[in-house]
CSV table of C-alpha atoms and ligand atoms in Angstrom, one decimal:
chain,number,residue,atom,x,y,z
A,58,MET,CA,22.9,11.7,0.4
A,59,LYS,CA,20.3,11.4,3.2
A,60,ILE,CA,16.6,11.4,2.4
A,61,LEU,CA,13.8,11.7,4.9
A,62,VAL,CA,10.7,9.7,4.0
A,63,ILE,CA,7.4,10.9,5.5
A,64,ASN,CA,4.1,9.0,5.5
A,65,CYS,CA,1.3,10.9,7.2
A,66,GLY,CA,-2.0,9.4,8.2
A,67,SER,CA,-4.9,11.5,9.7
A,68,SER,CA,-3.5,11.1,13.2
A,69,SER,CA,-0.1,9.5,12.6
A,70,LEU,CA,3.2,10.2,11.0
A,71,LYS,CA,5.8,7.5,10.1
A,72,TYR,CA,9.3,8.5,9.1
A,73,GLN,CA,12.6,7.0,8.0
A,74,LEU,CA,15.9,8.7,7.4
A,75,ILE,CA,17.7,6.7,4.6
A,76,ASP,CA,21.3,6.9,3.6
A,77,MET,CA,21.2,6.6,-0.1
A,78,ALA,CA,24.9,5.6,-0.3
A,79,ASP,CA,24.0,2.0,0.8
A,80,GLU,CA,20.1,2.4,1.2
A,81,SER,CA,20.4,1.8,4.9
A,82,VAL,CA,17.9,3.1,7.4
A,83,ILE,CA,19.7,5.6,9.8
A,84,ALA,CA,16.6,6.1,12.0
A,85,LYS,CA,12.9,5.5,11.8
A,86,GLY,CA,9.9,6.3,14.0
A,87,LEU,CA,6.3,6.9,14.4
A,88,CYS,CA,4.2,9.8,15.9
A,89,GLU,CA,0.9,8.5,17.1
A,90,ARG,CA,-2.3,10.2,18.3
A,91,ILE,CA,-1.6,13.5,16.6
A,92,GLY,CA,-4.4,15.9,17.5
A,93,ILE,CA,-5.6,13.5,20.2
A,94,GLU,CA,-4.8,13.3,23.9
A,95,GLY,CA,-1.9,11.0,24.7
A,96,SER,CA,0.3,11.7,21.7
A,97,LYS,CA,3.7,9.9,21.6
A,98,LEU,CA,6.8,9.8,19.4
A,99,THR,CA,8.7,6.5,19.1
A,100,HIS,CA,12.1,7.0,17.7
A,101,GLN,CA,14.4,4.2,16.7
A,102,PRO,CA,18.0,5.1,15.8
A,103,ALA,CA,19.8,2.3,14.0
A,104,GLY,CA,21.9,0.2,16.4
A,105,LYS,CA,20.7,2.1,19.5
A,106,ASP,CA,17.9,1.7,21.9
A,107,LYS,CA,14.4,2.9,21.0
A,108,VAL,CA,13.2,6.2,22.6
A,109,GLU,CA,9.6,7.0,23.5
A,110,ILE,CA,8.8,10.7,24.0
A,111,GLU,CA,5.3,11.6,25.3
A,112,LYS,CA,4.4,15.2,24.4
A,113,ALA,CA,1.3,16.9,23.1
A,114,MET,CA,1.2,17.0,19.3
A,115,PRO,CA,-1.8,19.1,18.4
A,116,ASN,CA,-1.0,19.0,14.7
A,117,HIS,CA,1.4,17.6,12.1
A,118,GLN,CA,3.6,20.7,12.2
A,119,VAL,CA,4.4,20.0,15.9
A,120,ALA,CA,4.9,16.3,15.0
A,121,ILE,CA,7.5,17.2,12.3
A,122,GLU,CA,9.2,19.6,14.7
A,123,MET,CA,9.5,16.8,17.3
A,124,VAL,CA,10.9,14.4,14.6
A,125,MET,CA,13.5,17.0,13.7
A,126,GLU,CA,14.5,17.4,17.3
A,127,ALA,CA,14.7,13.6,17.8
A,128,LEU,CA,16.9,13.3,14.7
A,129,GLN,CA,19.3,16.0,16.0
A,130,ASP,CA,19.2,15.1,19.7
A,131,PRO,CA,22.7,14.9,21.2
A,132,ALA,CA,21.8,11.5,22.9
A,133,HIS,CA,19.6,9.6,20.4
A,134,GLY,CA,20.0,11.8,17.3
A,135,VAL,CA,21.7,10.7,14.1
A,136,ILE,CA,22.5,14.0,12.3
A,137,ALA,CA,24.2,17.2,13.5
A,138,SER,CA,21.8,19.4,11.6
A,139,THR,CA,19.0,19.3,9.0
A,140,ASP,CA,21.6,20.5,6.4
A,141,GLU,CA,22.5,16.8,6.2
A,142,ILE,CA,19.0,16.0,4.8
A,143,SER,CA,19.0,16.5,1.0
A,144,ALA,CA,15.3,16.2,0.4
A,145,ILE,CA,12.0,14.9,1.8
A,146,GLY,CA,9.9,12.2,0.0
A,147,HIS,CA,6.2,12.0,0.9
A,148,ARG,CA,3.8,9.2,0.3
A,149,VAL,CA,0.7,11.0,-1.1
A,150,LEU,CA,-2.4,8.9,-1.5
A,151,HIS,CA,-4.2,10.4,-4.5
A,152,GLY,CA,-3.0,12.4,-7.5
A,153,GLY,CA,-6.3,12.1,-9.2
A,154,LYS,CA,-6.3,12.0,-13.0
A,155,VAL,CA,-3.5,14.6,-13.1
A,156,TYR,CA,-0.4,12.8,-11.7
A,157,SER,CA,1.1,9.4,-12.5
A,158,GLU,CA,4.8,10.2,-12.0
A,159,SER,CA,6.4,11.3,-8.8
A,160,ILE,CA,7.0,15.1,-8.8
A,161,VAL,CA,8.9,17.8,-6.9
A,162,VAL,CA,6.2,19.7,-4.9
A,163,ASP,CA,5.3,23.2,-5.9
A,164,GLU,CA,2.1,25.3,-5.5
A,165,ASP,CA,0.4,23.5,-8.5
A,166,VAL,CA,1.1,20.1,-6.9
A,167,LYS,CA,-0.3,21.2,-3.6
A,168,ARG,CA,-3.4,22.5,-5.4
A,169,VAL,CA,-4.0,19.1,-7.0
A,170,ILE,CA,-3.5,17.3,-3.7
A,171,ARG,CA,-6.2,19.7,-2.3
A,172,GLU,CA,-8.5,19.1,-5.3
A,173,CYS,CA,-8.2,15.4,-4.6
A,174,PHE,CA,-9.4,15.7,-1.0
A,175,ASP,CA,-12.8,14.1,-2.2
A,176,LEU,CA,-11.0,11.1,-3.6
A,177,GLY,CA,-8.8,10.5,-0.5
A,178,PRO,CA,-10.7,12.2,2.3
A,179,LEU,CA,-8.6,10.7,5.2
A,180,HIS,CA,-5.1,10.7,3.6
A,181,ASN,CA,-4.8,13.6,1.2
A,182,PRO,CA,-5.4,16.3,3.9
A,183,ALA,CA,-2.9,14.6,6.2
A,184,ASN,CA,-0.4,14.2,3.3
A,185,LEU,CA,-0.7,18.0,2.5
A,186,MET,CA,-0.2,18.9,6.2
A,187,GLY,CA,3.0,16.8,6.3
A,188,ILE,CA,4.4,18.6,3.2
A,189,GLU,CA,3.5,22.0,4.6
A,190,ALA,CA,5.0,21.1,8.0
A,191,CYS,CA,8.3,20.1,6.3
A,192,GLU,CA,8.3,23.3,4.2
A,193,ALA,CA,8.0,25.2,7.4
A,194,ALA,CA,10.6,23.2,9.3
A,195,MET,CA,13.1,23.0,6.5
A,196,PRO,CA,12.6,26.0,4.2
A,197,GLY,CA,14.0,25.6,0.7
A,198,LYS,CA,14.5,21.8,0.9
A,199,PRO,CA,12.9,19.9,-2.0
A,200,ASN,CA,9.8,17.9,-1.1
A,201,VAL,CA,8.8,15.1,-3.5
A,202,ALA,CA,5.3,13.6,-3.8
A,203,VAL,CA,5.2,9.9,-4.6
A,204,TRP,CA,1.6,8.9,-5.4
A,205,ASP,CA,0.0,5.7,-4.2
A,206,THR,CA,-2.2,5.9,-7.2
A,207,GLY,CA,0.7,6.6,-9.6
A,208,PHE,CA,1.4,3.0,-10.7
A,209,GLY,CA,-2.2,2.3,-11.6
A,210,MET,CA,-2.3,5.3,-13.9
A,211,ALA,CA,-0.6,3.3,-16.6
A,212,MET,CA,-3.7,1.1,-16.9
A,213,PRO,CA,-5.4,1.2,-20.3
A,214,GLU,CA,-8.9,2.7,-20.6
A,215,LYS,CA,-10.5,-0.7,-20.9
A,216,ALA,CA,-9.1,-1.6,-17.5
A,217,TYR,CA,-9.8,1.7,-15.6
A,218,MET,CA,-13.2,2.7,-16.9
A,219,TYR,CA,-16.3,1.7,-15.0
A,220,ALA,CA,-19.4,0.7,-17.0
A,221,ILE,CA,-21.4,3.6,-15.6
A,222,PRO,CA,-22.6,6.7,-17.5
A,223,HIS,CA,-19.6,8.5,-19.0
A,224,GLU,CA,-20.6,11.9,-17.5
A,225,TYR,CA,-19.5,10.7,-14.1
A,226,TYR,CA,-15.9,10.2,-15.3
A,227,GLU,CA,-16.0,13.7,-16.9
A,228,LYS,CA,-17.6,15.5,-14.0
A,229,TYR,CA,-16.1,13.7,-11.0
A,230,SER,CA,-13.1,11.7,-12.3
A,231,ILE,CA,-14.8,8.4,-11.3
A,232,ARG,CA,-12.5,5.6,-12.6
A,233,ARG,CA,-10.4,2.8,-11.3
A,234,TYR,CA,-7.1,4.2,-9.9
A,235,GLY,CA,-5.6,1.3,-7.8
A,236,PHE,CA,-3.7,1.7,-4.6
A,237,HIS,CA,-0.6,0.3,-2.9
A,238,GLY,CA,1.1,1.7,-6.1
A,239,THR,CA,4.5,2.2,-4.5
A,240,SER,CA,4.5,-1.3,-3.3
A,241,HIS,CA,3.5,-2.8,-6.6
A,242,MET,CA,6.0,-0.7,-8.5
A,243,PHE,CA,8.8,-1.7,-6.1
A,244,VAL,CA,8.0,-5.4,-5.9
A,245,SER,CA,7.4,-5.8,-9.7
A,246,GLY,CA,10.8,-4.1,-10.3
A,247,GLU,CA,12.6,-6.2,-7.7
A,248,ALA,CA,11.0,-9.4,-9.0
A,249,ILE,CA,12.3,-8.6,-12.5
A,250,LYS,CA,15.8,-8.0,-11.1
A,251,PHE,CA,15.8,-10.9,-8.6
A,252,GLY,CA,14.3,-13.4,-11.1
A,253,GLY,CA,16.6,-12.3,-14.0
A,254,LEU,CA,13.6,-11.5,-16.2
A,255,ASP,CA,13.5,-9.3,-19.3
A,256,PRO,CA,13.0,-5.7,-17.9
A,257,GLU,CA,11.1,-4.6,-21.0
A,258,ASN,CA,8.7,-7.4,-21.5
A,259,ALA,CA,8.4,-9.5,-18.3
A,260,LYS,CA,4.8,-10.2,-17.4
A,261,VAL,CA,4.6,-10.0,-13.6
A,262,ILE,CA,1.7,-10.5,-11.2
A,263,VAL,CA,2.2,-9.0,-7.7
A,264,CYS,CA,0.1,-10.2,-4.8
A,265,HIS,CA,0.3,-7.6,-2.0
A,266,LEU,CA,-1.4,-9.5,0.8
A,267,GLY,CA,-1.5,-7.6,4.0
A,268,ASN,CA,-4.3,-6.2,6.1
A,269,GLY,CA,-5.1,-4.3,3.0
A,270,ALA,CA,-4.7,-6.5,-0.1
A,271,SER,CA,-4.4,-6.0,-3.8
A,272,VAL,CA,-3.1,-7.7,-7.0
A,273,SER,CA,-1.5,-6.0,-9.9
A,274,ALA,CA,-0.5,-7.1,-13.4
A,275,SER,CA,2.3,-5.4,-15.2
A,276,ILE,CA,4.4,-5.8,-18.4
A,277,GLY,CA,7.9,-4.5,-18.2
A,278,GLY,CA,7.0,-2.7,-14.9
A,279,LYS,CA,4.1,-0.9,-16.4
A,280,CYS,CA,0.7,-1.6,-14.8
A,281,VAL,CA,-1.9,-3.2,-17.1
A,282,ASP,CA,-4.5,-3.8,-14.3
A,283,THR,CA,-4.8,-3.7,-10.6
A,284,SER,CA,-7.5,-4.9,-8.2
A,285,MET,CA,-8.4,-1.8,-6.2
A,286,GLY,CA,-10.6,0.8,-7.8
A,287,LEU,CA,-11.8,4.4,-7.1
A,288,THR,CA,-11.1,3.5,-3.5
A,289,PRO,CA,-9.3,0.7,-1.8
A,290,LEU,CA,-12.6,-1.2,-1.2
A,291,GLU,CA,-12.6,-3.0,-4.6
A,292,GLY,CA,-10.9,-6.3,-5.3
A,293,LEU,CA,-9.6,-8.9,-2.9
A,294,ILE,CA,-11.2,-9.9,0.5
A,295,MET,CA,-9.1,-8.0,3.1
A,296,GLY,CA,-8.7,-7.8,6.8
A,297,THR,CA,-11.8,-5.7,7.2
A,298,ARG,CA,-12.8,-4.7,3.6
A,299,SER,CA,-15.3,-6.8,1.6
A,300,GLY,CA,-13.5,-6.3,-1.8
A,301,ASP,CA,-15.7,-7.0,-4.9
A,302,ILE,CA,-19.4,-7.1,-4.1
A,303,ASP,CA,-22.7,-6.6,-5.9
A,304,PRO,CA,-23.5,-2.9,-5.3
A,305,ALA,CA,-27.2,-3.9,-4.8
A,306,VAL,CA,-26.1,-5.4,-1.5
A,307,VAL,CA,-25.6,-1.8,-0.2
A,308,GLN,CA,-29.2,-0.9,-1.0
A,309,PHE,CA,-30.5,-4.2,0.4
A,310,ILE,CA,-28.8,-3.7,3.8
A,311,CYS,CA,-29.9,0.0,3.9
A,312,ASN,CA,-33.5,-1.0,3.4
A,313,LYS,CA,-33.5,-4.0,5.8
A,314,GLU,CA,-31.5,-2.3,8.6
A,315,GLY,CA,-32.7,1.3,8.2
A,316,LYS,CA,-29.1,2.5,7.6
A,317,ASP,CA,-27.9,5.1,5.1
A,318,VAL,CA,-25.3,4.5,2.4
A,319,ASN,CA,-22.4,6.0,4.5
A,320,GLU,CA,-23.1,3.6,7.3
A,321,VAL,CA,-23.2,0.6,5.0
A,322,LEU,CA,-20.0,1.7,3.3
A,323,ASN,CA,-18.4,2.0,6.7
A,324,ILE,CA,-19.4,-1.6,7.4
A,325,LEU,CA,-18.0,-2.7,4.0
A,326,ASN,CA,-14.7,-0.9,4.8
A,327,LYS,CA,-14.2,-1.6,8.5
A,328,LYS,CA,-16.4,-4.6,9.6
A,329,SER,CA,-16.3,-6.9,6.6
A,330,GLY,CA,-13.4,-8.9,5.0
A,331,VAL,CA,-12.2,-11.9,7.0
A,332,LEU,CA,-13.3,-10.1,10.2
A,333,GLY,CA,-16.9,-10.0,9.1
A,334,MET,CA,-17.0,-13.3,7.3
A,335,SER,CA,-15.5,-15.1,10.4
A,336,GLY,CA,-18.4,-13.8,12.5
A,337,GLY,CA,-16.0,-11.3,14.2
A,338,VAL,CA,-13.1,-13.5,15.1
A,339,SER,CA,-10.4,-11.0,14.0
A,340,SER,CA,-9.1,-8.9,11.1
A,341,ASP,CA,-5.6,-10.4,11.7
A,342,PHE,CA,-4.9,-13.4,9.5
A,343,ARG,CA,-2.9,-15.2,12.2
A,344,ASP,CA,-6.0,-15.2,14.5
A,345,ILE,CA,-8.1,-16.4,11.6
A,346,GLU,CA,-5.6,-19.3,10.9
A,347,LYS,CA,-5.6,-20.2,14.6
A,348,ALA,CA,-9.4,-20.2,14.8
A,349,LYS,CA,-9.5,-22.4,11.7
A,350,ALA,CA,-7.1,-24.8,13.3
A,351,ASP,CA,-9.3,-24.8,16.4
A,352,GLY,CA,-12.2,-26.0,14.2
A,353,ASN,CA,-14.0,-22.6,13.6
A,354,HIS,CA,-16.0,-23.2,10.4
A,355,LEU,CA,-16.6,-19.5,9.6
A,356,ALA,CA,-12.9,-18.8,10.0
A,357,GLU,CA,-12.1,-21.6,7.6
A,358,VAL,CA,-14.6,-20.3,5.0
A,359,ALA,CA,-13.1,-16.8,5.3
A,360,LEU,CA,-9.6,-18.0,4.7
A,361,ASP,CA,-10.7,-20.3,1.8
A,362,ALA,CA,-12.6,-17.4,0.2
A,363,PHE,CA,-9.6,-15.0,0.6
A,364,ILE,CA,-7.3,-17.5,-1.1
A,365,TYR,CA,-9.9,-18.4,-3.8
A,366,ARG,CA,-10.3,-14.8,-4.7
A,367,VAL,CA,-6.5,-14.2,-5.0
A,368,ALA,CA,-6.3,-17.2,-7.3
A,369,LYS,CA,-9.2,-15.9,-9.4
A,370,TYR,CA,-7.5,-12.6,-9.9
A,371,ILE,CA,-4.2,-14.3,-10.9
A,372,GLY,CA,-6.2,-16.2,-13.5
A,373,ALA,CA,-7.9,-13.1,-14.8
A,374,TYR,CA,-4.6,-11.2,-15.0
A,375,THR,CA,-2.9,-14.0,-16.7
A,376,ALA,CA,-5.6,-13.8,-19.4
A,377,ALA,CA,-5.3,-10.0,-19.5
A,378,MET,CA,-1.5,-10.3,-20.3
A,379,ASN,CA,-1.8,-13.5,-22.4
A,380,GLY,CA,0.6,-15.2,-20.0
A,381,VAL,CA,2.6,-14.6,-16.9
A,382,ASP,CA,6.4,-15.0,-16.3
A,383,ALA,CA,6.4,-14.4,-12.5
A,384,ILE,CA,4.1,-14.2,-9.6
A,385,ALA,CA,5.5,-12.3,-6.5
A,386,PHE,CA,4.0,-12.4,-3.0
A,387,THR,CA,4.6,-9.5,-0.6
A,388,ALA,CA,3.3,-7.7,2.5
A,389,GLY,CA,2.4,-9.3,5.9
A,390,VAL,CA,0.6,-12.4,4.7
A,391,GLY,CA,2.5,-12.7,1.4
A,392,GLU,CA,5.9,-12.6,3.1
A,393,ASN,CA,5.1,-14.7,6.2
A,394,ASP,CA,2.4,-17.2,5.4
A,395,LYS,CA,3.9,-20.2,3.5
A,396,ALA,CA,0.7,-22.2,3.8
A,397,GLY,CA,-1.3,-19.3,2.3
A,398,ARG,CA,1.2,-19.0,-0.7
A,399,LYS,CA,1.0,-22.7,-1.3
A,400,ALA,CA,-2.8,-22.8,-1.1
A,401,ILE,CA,-3.1,-20.0,-3.7
A,402,CYS,CA,-0.6,-21.7,-6.0
A,403,SER,CA,-2.5,-25.0,-5.7
A,404,TYR,CA,-5.1,-23.4,-8.0
A,405,LEU,CA,-2.5,-22.6,-10.6
A,406,GLY,CA,-1.4,-26.1,-11.8
A,407,TYR,CA,-3.0,-25.4,-15.1
A,408,LEU,CA,-0.4,-22.6,-15.6
A,409,GLY,CA,2.4,-25.0,-14.9
A,410,VAL,CA,3.0,-23.5,-11.5
A,411,LYS,CA,4.9,-25.8,-9.1
A,412,ILE,CA,5.9,-24.8,-5.6
A,413,ASP,CA,9.0,-26.2,-4.0
A,414,ASP,CA,8.0,-26.8,-0.4
A,415,GLU,CA,11.6,-26.5,0.9
A,416,ALA,CA,12.1,-23.2,-1.0
A,417,ASN,CA,8.7,-22.0,0.2
A,418,ASP,CA,9.8,-22.5,3.8
A,419,VAL,CA,11.1,-18.9,4.0
A,420,ARG,CA,9.9,-15.6,5.4
A,421,GLY,CA,10.8,-12.0,5.0
A,422,LYS,CA,13.5,-12.2,2.4
A,423,ALA,CA,13.6,-12.4,-1.3
A,424,ALA,CA,13.4,-15.9,-2.6
A,425,VAL,CA,12.3,-18.0,-5.5
A,426,ILE,CA,9.8,-20.5,-4.1
A,427,SER,CA,8.8,-22.4,-7.2
A,428,ALA,CA,10.4,-25.6,-8.4
A,429,PRO,CA,13.1,-25.4,-11.1
A,430,ASP,CA,10.7,-27.0,-13.6
A,431,SER,CA,7.8,-24.6,-12.8
A,432,LYS,CA,6.6,-22.8,-15.9
A,433,VAL,CA,6.1,-19.6,-13.9
A,434,LYS,CA,8.7,-18.3,-11.5
A,435,VAL,CA,7.0,-17.8,-8.1
A,436,MET,CA,8.8,-15.5,-5.7
A,437,LEU,CA,8.7,-13.9,-2.3
A,438,ILE,CA,9.8,-10.3,-2.5
A,439,PRO,CA,9.6,-8.2,0.7
A,440,THR,CA,8.0,-4.8,0.0
A,441,ASN,CA,9.7,-1.6,1.0
A,442,GLU,CA,7.6,1.4,0.3
A,443,GLU,CA,9.9,3.8,2.1
A,444,LEU,CA,12.9,2.8,0.1
A,445,ALA,CA,10.9,3.1,-3.1
A,446,ILE,CA,9.9,6.6,-2.1
A,447,ALA,CA,13.5,7.5,-1.2
A,448,ARG,CA,14.7,6.2,-4.6
A,449,GLU,CA,12.0,8.2,-6.4
A,450,THR,CA,13.0,11.3,-4.4
A,451,LYS,CA,16.7,10.8,-5.2
A,452,ARG,CA,15.9,10.4,-8.9
A,453,LEU,CA,14.0,13.7,-9.0
A,454,ILE,CA,16.3,16.0,-7.2
B,548,AMP,P1,0.5,-5.8,6.6
B,548,AMP,O1,-0.7,-5.0,6.5
B,548,AMP,O2,1.3,-5.9,5.4
B,548,AMP,O3,1.4,-5.2,7.8
B,548,AMP,O4,0.1,-7.3,7.1
B,548,AMP,C1,-0.5,-7.5,8.3
B,548,AMP,C2,-1.1,-8.9,8.2
B,548,AMP,O5,-0.1,-9.9,8.0
B,548,AMP,C3,-1.9,-9.3,9.5
B,548,AMP,O6,-3.2,-9.7,9.2
B,548,AMP,C4,-1.0,-10.4,10.0
B,548,AMP,O7,-1.8,-11.4,10.7
B,548,AMP,C5,-0.5,-11.0,8.7
B,548,AMP,N1,0.6,-11.9,9.1
B,548,AMP,C6,1.8,-11.7,9.6
B,548,AMP,N2,2.5,-12.8,9.8
B,548,AMP,C7,1.7,-13.8,9.4
B,548,AMP,C8,1.9,-15.3,9.4
B,548,AMP,N3,3.0,-15.8,9.8
B,548,AMP,N4,0.9,-16.0,8.9
B,548,AMP,C9,-0.3,-15.4,8.4
B,548,AMP,N5,-0.5,-14.0,8.4
B,548,AMP,C10,0.5,-13.3,8.9
């Protein structure tokens, strides 16, 4: 069975064709600058050279048509016809209060995706365009929606309700949803398997540390809390996002700088985080580490604050679960930055966490990085959102 996984952004479309027999990637690629001048498709068939095709892509429908052509091309294609594709799995950002579980797309599902445009203004419209483009290109094939907010929907009320007047929850569905849900679901599940933990009761904290960053706590794979909120702005310090902040800061900057709320929210989303804290060095953690090594004090503070906040969330989530069996690091920083992992774990001695430096000298593959006598198993688990979406799609069709 072959499953096509589609992840649409407002001007991009990422795809992977996965053979579910051995979960291998047959081909993957990226359409960039959809609806903008200079659009380009980069197609990578497994074991063959990468192909770049420059052609106008005025919308996602044309992008999907180009992907279908690339997949069936006599020279760099990997399938003879779309009959070989059993189903399409879509990453959809927001299912609102309605959907927690992945679901086969029908008119009701599309209506909910549309109703959630307010909650995911950049992604939900693009996700719907991707689904409709696949429906047009491959009529009759099942499309499955896998919600980025799905994992967080298992949170109890005490974790997801904001302490604001209740009418806003009733009227506008304002609550904490959490994001990176597919990654947290995948990594917590893999951590349970890899660590040989009890699948029903294991208390796992996943630190998804990339350009966007979030922490989740789950028991037996069910989310009890996660650090992002109504939007991905809440929680950890990220590449460009501030994470947790006193909301009065927004009003203060508005008044002092003569800006409106939208402008300040844009600053908190795109110009803050380690980029803003470091005085503009970079949103890329490697650049921040280099600047710190070169003696840049603001870069050092940004990195220290990032690590400190991750450690605080781990402490909070350990309290929320009354214990923790495993901590799993994932995403760009979590999978590659051994110094960062060690620095975070250096706050966790009180939990009996002990890192094994030799075991921690690893990147990009699943590994236990804690010492044999560590009270908590610490792991590196590479995330794979596409595979998680493909597995969900296979399960549903
Ligand atoms: P992601 O959003 O998951 O793709 O992660 C991207 C982030 O991972 C970028 O900020 C990279 O700088 C960071 N990253 C990748 N490799 C390393 C590394 N060796 N050390 C620190 N950060 C890294």
